[in-house]
Amino acid sequence: MRKKIPTITRPDPAYAATLQQGDREVPGKEDEAQVTATKTGTPAADVDADRHESERLPEGAVAPHQVTAESSDPHTSLRAPVSARALSPTRKIDIRVNALERQEAALQTCGVEPAHVVRAALRRAVKGWQLSPVFAPVAEERGTRNTQWQARTSLAVDADSLNVLLRDHDPLDVLSKWALIRGQVEPRIWGEIDKILEEISARAASPHEQHTP
């Protein structure tokens, strides 16, 4: 005689839970999240939320709370653009300039110390000036022999242009660097001396306003 198998008349909660579909909880998920939270120190709710977020995102997408390495790199996102001129290497050259012989008389009678005029002309001449890689020969004009008017300073010039001048005109590097650039600098300074002398003369010739009592 066959043994009669009893019919189950009551619902089995454990078995019915495994058949739940949709967004309802699956047995074991809560325990898994709790174990992950224990290992990482992250609340179980956050661990479970991260898992659901990654499951809903399409492949290759980045979650809103995630930050890529490129966006978090301060060198790529925060660094201000640097101009090409700031990156261009420079080289300092000691220069010494004086007025011309033809300017002596005007310098002595202008009413301003000649050395001050020469230094002011030097500042004006080099402001915004850039060294050219094209060599300029030294001017043949005769300078004054009054060394007390001489102005000396250090001038930062473009290293690339200077290297071109060295390669073409002083490959053995035996000349002074001032000899390579003075043909470009001295005429500018002499021209500024002439302009300053003209300004002083024009100011002296202008009539002064007379105030009557």
CSV table of C-alpha atoms in Angstrom, one decimal:
chain,number,residue,atom,x,y,z
A,1,MET,CA,0.0,0.0,0.0
A,2,ARG,CA,1.4,3.4,-1.0
A,3,LYS,CA,2.0,6.0,1.8
A,4,LYS,CA,-0.3,9.0,1.4
A,5,ILE,CA,1.6,12.3,1.1
A,6,PRO,CA,0.0,14.9,3.3
A,7,THR,CA,-1.4,18.0,1.5
A,8,ILE,CA,0.0,21.4,2.6
A,9,THR,CA,-2.9,23.6,3.5
A,10,ARG,CA,-1.1,26.5,5.2
A,11,PRO,CA,1.2,29.0,3.3
A,12,ASP,CA,4.9,28.7,4.0
A,13,PRO,CA,6.2,32.2,4.8
A,14,ALA,CA,9.8,31.3,4.1
A,15,TYR,CA,9.0,29.7,0.7
A,16,ALA,CA,6.6,32.5,-0.3
A,17,ALA,CA,9.3,35.2,0.5
A,18,THR,CA,11.6,33.7,-2.2
A,19,LEU,CA,8.9,34.2,-4.8
A,20,GLN,CA,8.6,38.0,-4.3
A,21,GLN,CA,9.3,40.1,-7.3
A,22,GLY,CA,10.0,43.8,-8.1
A,23,ASP,CA,11.7,46.1,-5.7
A,24,ARG,CA,10.7,44.0,-2.6
A,25,GLU,CA,13.4,42.8,-0.3
A,26,VAL,CA,15.1,39.4,-1.1
A,27,PRO,CA,16.0,37.3,1.9
A,28,GLY,CA,19.7,37.5,2.6
A,29,LYS,CA,20.2,41.0,1.2
A,30,GLU,CA,19.8,42.8,4.5
A,31,ASP,CA,22.2,40.4,6.1
A,32,GLU,CA,24.7,41.0,3.3
A,33,ALA,CA,24.5,44.8,3.7
A,34,GLN,CA,24.9,44.5,7.4
A,35,VAL,CA,28.1,42.4,7.0
A,36,THR,CA,29.5,44.9,4.4
A,37,ALA,CA,28.7,47.8,6.8
A,38,THR,CA,30.5,46.0,9.6
A,39,LYS,CA,33.7,45.6,7.5
A,40,THR,CA,33.8,49.1,6.1
A,41,GLY,CA,32.4,51.1,8.9
A,42,THR,CA,29.6,52.5,6.6
A,43,PRO,CA,26.0,52.5,7.8
A,44,ALA,CA,24.0,49.6,6.3
A,45,ALA,CA,21.5,51.9,4.7
A,46,ASP,CA,24.3,53.7,2.8
A,47,VAL,CA,25.8,50.4,1.6
A,48,ASP,CA,22.5,49.2,0.4
A,49,ALA,CA,21.7,52.5,-1.3
A,50,ASP,CA,25.1,52.4,-3.2
A,51,ARG,CA,24.4,48.9,-4.4
A,52,HIS,CA,20.9,49.9,-5.8
A,53,GLU,CA,22.4,53.0,-7.4
A,54,SER,CA,25.0,51.1,-9.2
A,55,GLU,CA,22.5,48.5,-10.4
A,56,ARG,CA,20.2,51.2,-11.9
A,57,LEU,CA,23.0,53.1,-13.7
A,58,PRO,CA,23.8,52.2,-17.3
A,59,GLU,CA,27.3,50.8,-18.1
A,60,GLY,CA,30.0,53.4,-18.3
A,61,ALA,CA,28.0,56.1,-16.4
A,62,VAL,CA,29.3,57.7,-13.2
A,63,ALA,CA,27.1,58.1,-10.2
A,64,PRO,CA,26.4,61.7,-9.0
A,65,HIS,CA,28.3,61.1,-5.7
A,66,GLN,CA,31.4,59.7,-7.4
A,67,VAL,CA,34.3,61.9,-8.4
A,68,THR,CA,36.6,60.9,-11.2
A,69,ALA,CA,40.4,61.2,-10.9
A,70,GLU,CA,40.5,63.9,-13.6
A,71,SER,CA,38.0,66.2,-11.9
A,72,SER,CA,39.6,65.9,-8.5
A,73,ASP,CA,43.1,66.6,-9.7
A,74,PRO,CA,44.0,70.2,-8.7
A,75,HIS,CA,46.7,70.3,-11.4
A,76,THR,CA,44.1,69.9,-14.2
A,77,SER,CA,41.1,71.8,-12.7
A,78,LEU,CA,42.5,74.5,-10.5
A,79,ARG,CA,45.7,75.6,-12.1
A,80,ALA,CA,45.5,79.0,-13.7
A,81,PRO,CA,46.7,79.3,-17.3
A,82,VAL,CA,50.3,80.5,-17.6
A,83,SER,CA,51.3,82.7,-20.3
A,84,ALA,CA,54.0,81.7,-22.8
A,85,ARG,CA,56.1,84.7,-21.9
A,86,ALA,CA,56.2,83.7,-18.2
A,87,LEU,CA,57.5,80.3,-19.1
A,88,SER,CA,60.2,81.7,-21.5
A,89,PRO,CA,63.6,81.4,-19.9
A,90,THR,CA,65.6,84.5,-19.4
A,91,ARG,CA,69.3,85.4,-18.8
A,92,LYS,CA,70.6,88.4,-17.0
A,93,ILE,CA,73.2,90.6,-18.7
A,94,ASP,CA,75.2,93.5,-17.0
A,95,ILE,CA,74.9,96.6,-19.1
A,96,ARG,CA,76.5,100.0,-18.9
A,97,VAL,CA,75.5,103.0,-21.0
A,98,ASN,CA,76.4,106.7,-21.3
A,99,ALA,CA,75.2,109.7,-23.2
A,100,LEU,CA,76.7,110.8,-26.5
A,101,GLU,CA,79.2,113.5,-27.0
A,102,ARG,CA,76.7,115.6,-28.9
A,103,GLN,CA,74.4,115.5,-25.9
A,104,GLU,CA,76.9,116.9,-23.4
A,105,ALA,CA,76.0,120.6,-23.8
A,106,ALA,CA,72.3,120.0,-23.4
A,107,LEU,CA,72.8,117.8,-20.4
A,108,GLN,CA,75.0,120.3,-18.6
A,109,THR,CA,72.5,123.2,-19.1
A,110,CYS,CA,69.1,121.4,-18.7
A,111,GLY,CA,69.0,122.1,-15.0
A,112,VAL,CA,68.7,118.4,-14.1
A,113,GLU,CA,71.6,116.2,-13.0
A,114,PRO,CA,72.9,114.5,-16.2
A,115,ALA,CA,73.3,111.1,-14.4
A,116,HIS,CA,69.6,111.2,-13.5
A,117,VAL,CA,68.6,111.9,-17.1
A,118,VAL,CA,70.7,109.0,-18.3
A,119,ARG,CA,69.2,106.6,-15.8
A,120,ALA,CA,65.7,107.8,-16.6
A,121,ALA,CA,66.3,107.2,-20.3
A,122,LEU,CA,67.6,103.7,-19.6
A,123,ARG,CA,64.4,102.8,-17.7
A,124,ARG,CA,62.2,104.1,-20.5
A,125,ALA,CA,64.3,102.4,-23.2
A,126,VAL,CA,64.1,98.9,-21.7
A,127,LYS,CA,60.5,99.0,-20.6
A,128,GLY,CA,58.6,96.5,-22.7
A,129,TRP,CA,61.6,95.9,-24.9
A,130,GLN,CA,62.4,92.3,-26.1
A,131,LEU,CA,65.7,91.1,-27.4
A,132,SER,CA,65.8,90.2,-31.1
A,133,PRO,CA,67.7,87.2,-32.4
A,134,VAL,CA,68.9,89.4,-35.3
A,135,PHE,CA,72.3,91.0,-34.5
A,136,ALA,CA,72.6,94.7,-34.7
A,137,PRO,CA,76.1,96.2,-35.1
A,138,VAL,CA,77.3,98.8,-32.5
A,139,ALA,CA,76.5,102.4,-33.6
A,140,GLU,CA,79.4,104.5,-34.6
A,141,GLU,CA,78.3,107.6,-32.7
A,142,ARG,CA,80.9,108.8,-30.2
A,143,GLY,CA,80.0,108.6,-26.5
A,144,THR,CA,80.9,111.1,-23.9
A,145,ARG,CA,84.0,110.5,-21.8
A,146,ASN,CA,82.3,111.7,-18.7
A,147,THR,CA,82.0,108.4,-16.8
A,148,GLN,CA,80.1,110.0,-13.9
A,149,TRP,CA,77.0,110.0,-16.1
A,150,GLN,CA,77.2,106.3,-16.8
A,151,ALA,CA,74.3,104.1,-15.9
A,152,ARG,CA,74.8,100.5,-15.0
A,153,THR,CA,72.2,97.8,-14.3
A,154,SER,CA,71.3,94.1,-15.0
A,155,LEU,CA,68.9,93.4,-17.8
A,156,ALA,CA,66.9,90.1,-18.2
A,157,VAL,CA,66.8,89.1,-21.9
A,158,ASP,CA,65.2,86.2,-23.7
A,159,ALA,CA,67.6,83.2,-23.4
A,160,ASP,CA,66.5,81.7,-26.8
A,161,SER,CA,67.2,84.9,-28.7
A,162,LEU,CA,70.6,85.3,-26.9
A,163,ASN,CA,71.5,81.7,-27.8
A,164,VAL,CA,70.9,82.5,-31.4
A,165,LEU,CA,73.2,85.5,-31.2
A,166,LEU,CA,75.8,83.4,-29.5
A,167,ARG,CA,75.6,80.6,-32.1
A,168,ASP,CA,75.8,83.0,-35.1
A,169,HIS,CA,78.3,85.7,-33.8
A,170,ASP,CA,80.2,84.2,-30.9
A,171,PRO,CA,80.2,80.4,-31.1
A,172,LEU,CA,83.3,80.2,-28.9
A,173,ASP,CA,81.6,82.3,-26.2
A,174,VAL,CA,84.6,84.6,-25.8
A,175,LEU,CA,82.8,88.0,-26.1
A,176,SER,CA,80.9,89.7,-23.4
A,177,LYS,CA,77.1,89.3,-23.7
A,178,TRP,CA,76.7,93.1,-23.6
A,179,ALA,CA,78.7,93.3,-26.8
A,180,LEU,CA,76.1,91.1,-28.5
A,181,ILE,CA,73.1,93.2,-27.5
A,182,ARG,CA,74.4,96.8,-27.1
A,183,GLY,CA,73.7,97.5,-30.8
A,184,GLN,CA,70.0,97.0,-30.0
A,185,VAL,CA,69.9,98.8,-26.6
A,186,GLU,CA,72.2,101.8,-26.9
A,187,PRO,CA,70.3,103.6,-29.7
A,188,ARG,CA,67.1,103.3,-27.8
A,189,ILE,CA,68.7,104.9,-24.7
A,190,TRP,CA,70.2,107.7,-26.7
A,191,GLY,CA,66.8,108.4,-28.3
A,192,GLU,CA,65.2,108.6,-24.9
A,193,ILE,CA,67.8,111.0,-23.7
A,194,ASP,CA,67.0,113.3,-26.6
A,195,LYS,CA,63.3,113.1,-25.7
A,196,ILE,CA,63.8,113.9,-22.1
A,197,LEU,CA,66.0,116.9,-23.0
A,198,GLU,CA,63.3,118.1,-25.3
A,199,GLU,CA,60.6,117.7,-22.6
A,200,ILE,CA,62.8,119.7,-20.1
A,201,SER,CA,63.4,122.4,-22.6
A,202,ALA,CA,59.7,122.6,-23.5
A,203,ARG,CA,58.7,122.9,-19.9
A,204,ALA,CA,61.3,125.6,-19.2
A,205,ALA,CA,60.1,127.6,-22.3
A,206,SER,CA,56.4,127.5,-21.3
A,207,PRO,CA,55.3,130.8,-19.7
A,208,HIS,CA,54.4,130.5,-16.0
A,209,GLU,CA,51.0,131.7,-14.9
A,210,GLN,CA,51.3,134.9,-13.0
A,211,HIS,CA,48.9,135.5,-10.2
A,212,THR,CA,48.0,139.1,-9.5
A,213,PRO,CA,47.3,140.1,-5.9
